[in-house]
C-alpha positions as MATLAB code, in Angstrom:
seq = 'ALADIDAARKELLKQGANPKDMAVIGASIGANLALHYANERTEIPAVVMISPGIDYKGVGAAEEIVTFGNRPCLLVTSEGDAYSASSCTTFKKAASGLCELREYPGSFHGTNVLDSSQAALKEVLLWLAPILKPSQQGSPAQG';
ca = [
       0.000    0.000    0.000;
       2.840    2.425    0.759;
       4.322    1.641   -2.654;
       0.958    2.542   -4.224;
       0.965    5.900   -2.448;
       4.521    6.477   -3.617;
       3.618    5.546   -7.209;
       0.746    8.063   -7.156;
       3.049   10.751   -5.774;
       5.683   10.028   -8.431;
       3.072   10.244  -11.178;
       1.877   13.611   -9.869;
       5.477   14.850   -9.825;
       5.937   13.580  -13.377;
       2.859   15.606  -14.351;
       4.468   18.746  -12.903;
       3.125   18.867   -9.356;
       5.174   20.756   -6.792;
       6.374   18.278   -4.132;
       5.921   20.917   -1.425;
       2.276   21.389   -2.409;
       1.199   17.786   -1.811;
      -0.675   16.501    1.170;
      -1.513   12.878    1.783;
      -5.124   12.015    2.524;
      -6.340    8.590    3.569;
      -9.482    7.017    4.997;
      -9.827    4.210    7.553;
      -6.698    2.023    7.363;
      -5.636    4.365    4.539;
      -5.520    7.214    7.071;
      -2.960    5.305    9.106;
      -1.034    4.444    5.951;
      -1.105    8.098    4.859;
       0.505    9.087    8.149;
       3.133    6.346    7.831;
       3.950    7.487    4.302;
       4.135   11.166    5.273;
       6.578   10.244    8.024;
       8.800    8.600    5.408;
       8.602   11.683    3.155;
       9.314   14.684    5.360;
       8.804   17.075    2.421;
       5.067   16.326    2.579;
       3.722   19.334    4.467;
       0.428   17.943    5.787;
      -1.770   14.903    6.227;
      -5.540   14.480    6.397;
      -6.724   11.404    8.263;
     -10.357   10.430    7.718;
     -11.663    7.876   10.247;
      -8.225    6.895   11.540;
      -7.707    4.353   14.282;
      -5.036    3.781   16.866;
      -4.466    0.430   15.147;
      -6.158   -0.993   12.066;
      -5.124   -4.552   11.207;
      -1.648   -4.046   12.620;
      -1.130   -0.599   11.078;
      -0.682    1.478   14.200;
      -0.562    5.234   14.266;
      -0.158    6.233   17.929;
       3.612    6.660   17.684;
       3.391    7.894   14.110;
       1.389   10.985   15.096;
       4.195   11.956   17.497;
       6.838   11.326   14.821;
       4.895   13.552   12.423;
       6.231   16.467   14.468;
       5.201   20.051   13.815;
       3.571   19.457   10.442;
      -0.184   20.083   10.332;
      -2.671   17.235   10.559;
      -6.432   17.253   10.070;
      -8.481   14.517   11.717;
     -11.945   13.854   10.300;
     -14.452   11.501   11.924;
     -18.117   11.075   12.690;
     -19.503   11.207   16.218;
     -21.043    7.737   16.019;
     -17.888    6.008   14.770;
     -16.802    5.364   18.353;
     -13.403    3.783   17.659;
     -12.332    6.448   15.203;
     -13.707    9.320   17.306;
     -11.844    8.031   20.357;
      -8.687    7.502   18.301;
      -8.913   11.057   16.948;
      -9.085   12.451   20.483;
      -5.960   10.463   21.372;
      -4.144   11.636   18.230;
      -5.059   15.273   18.854;
      -3.639   15.114   22.384;
      -0.436   13.370   21.236;
       0.316   15.599   18.230;
       3.027   18.192   18.720;
       2.098   20.364   15.748;
      -1.137   21.868   14.506;
      -3.694   19.068   14.753;
      -7.327   19.935   14.162;
     -10.311   17.664   14.626;
     -13.537   17.850   12.628;
     -16.411   15.686   13.863;
     -19.581   15.233   11.846;
     -22.960   13.834   12.876;
     -23.839   10.223   12.207;
     -21.928    6.976   12.402;
     -20.249    7.108    9.014;
     -16.787    5.668    8.467;
     -14.079    6.369    5.908;
     -14.974    8.318    2.802;
     -18.648    7.976    3.747;
     -17.984   10.770    6.255;
     -17.305   13.101    3.320;
     -20.418   11.862    1.508;
     -22.603   12.338    4.593;
     -21.950   16.050    5.030;
     -22.130   18.652    2.294;
     -19.635   20.738    4.226;
     -17.046   18.049    5.008;
     -15.162   17.913    1.701;
     -15.276   21.682    1.348;
     -13.892   22.088    4.874;
     -11.026   19.677    4.128;
     -10.096   21.671    1.017;
     -10.375   24.981    2.881;
      -8.146   23.603    5.642;
      -5.522   22.527    3.103;
      -5.556   25.743    1.045;
      -3.323   27.949    3.242;
      -0.937   25.058    3.886;
      -0.441   24.012    0.278;
      -0.878   27.397   -1.407;
      -1.653   25.785   -4.782;
      -0.842   27.634   -7.959;
      -3.755   29.462   -9.531;
      -3.594   27.636  -12.830;
      -5.222   24.239  -13.087;
      -5.260   23.572   -9.361;
      -7.529   20.673   -8.320;
      -8.427   22.621   -5.185;
     -10.114   25.292   -7.291;
     -12.986   23.051   -8.381;
];
């Protein structure tokens, strides 16, 4: 899975993306993997973790959030997803840098959190905008 993330990143770079304007976003176990990958690539300025868990199928993130250091992290969960909501609270307390938590109503998990709230995806993009400062031409964040 980490190799897949790396392959996607390399393809974006090949297409002309600025490596300093890339965040990693993952959902469920992918959130934990996103954090692991971002820790391997310190040039990645931010991570968004949707429905993360302290440990999903052996992919732990409790120590990883500390290792992430002062880089910004956004945690997204739904109130009724008890394991993820609890994990997010733990991550927020353990993070040493900017770590914001967005909780949405319902018991949605993973990308369903974004589908369940009209504001969720927009809020993620708004949170990323000042961190990534995408170029004005052809930026995916503009749409």
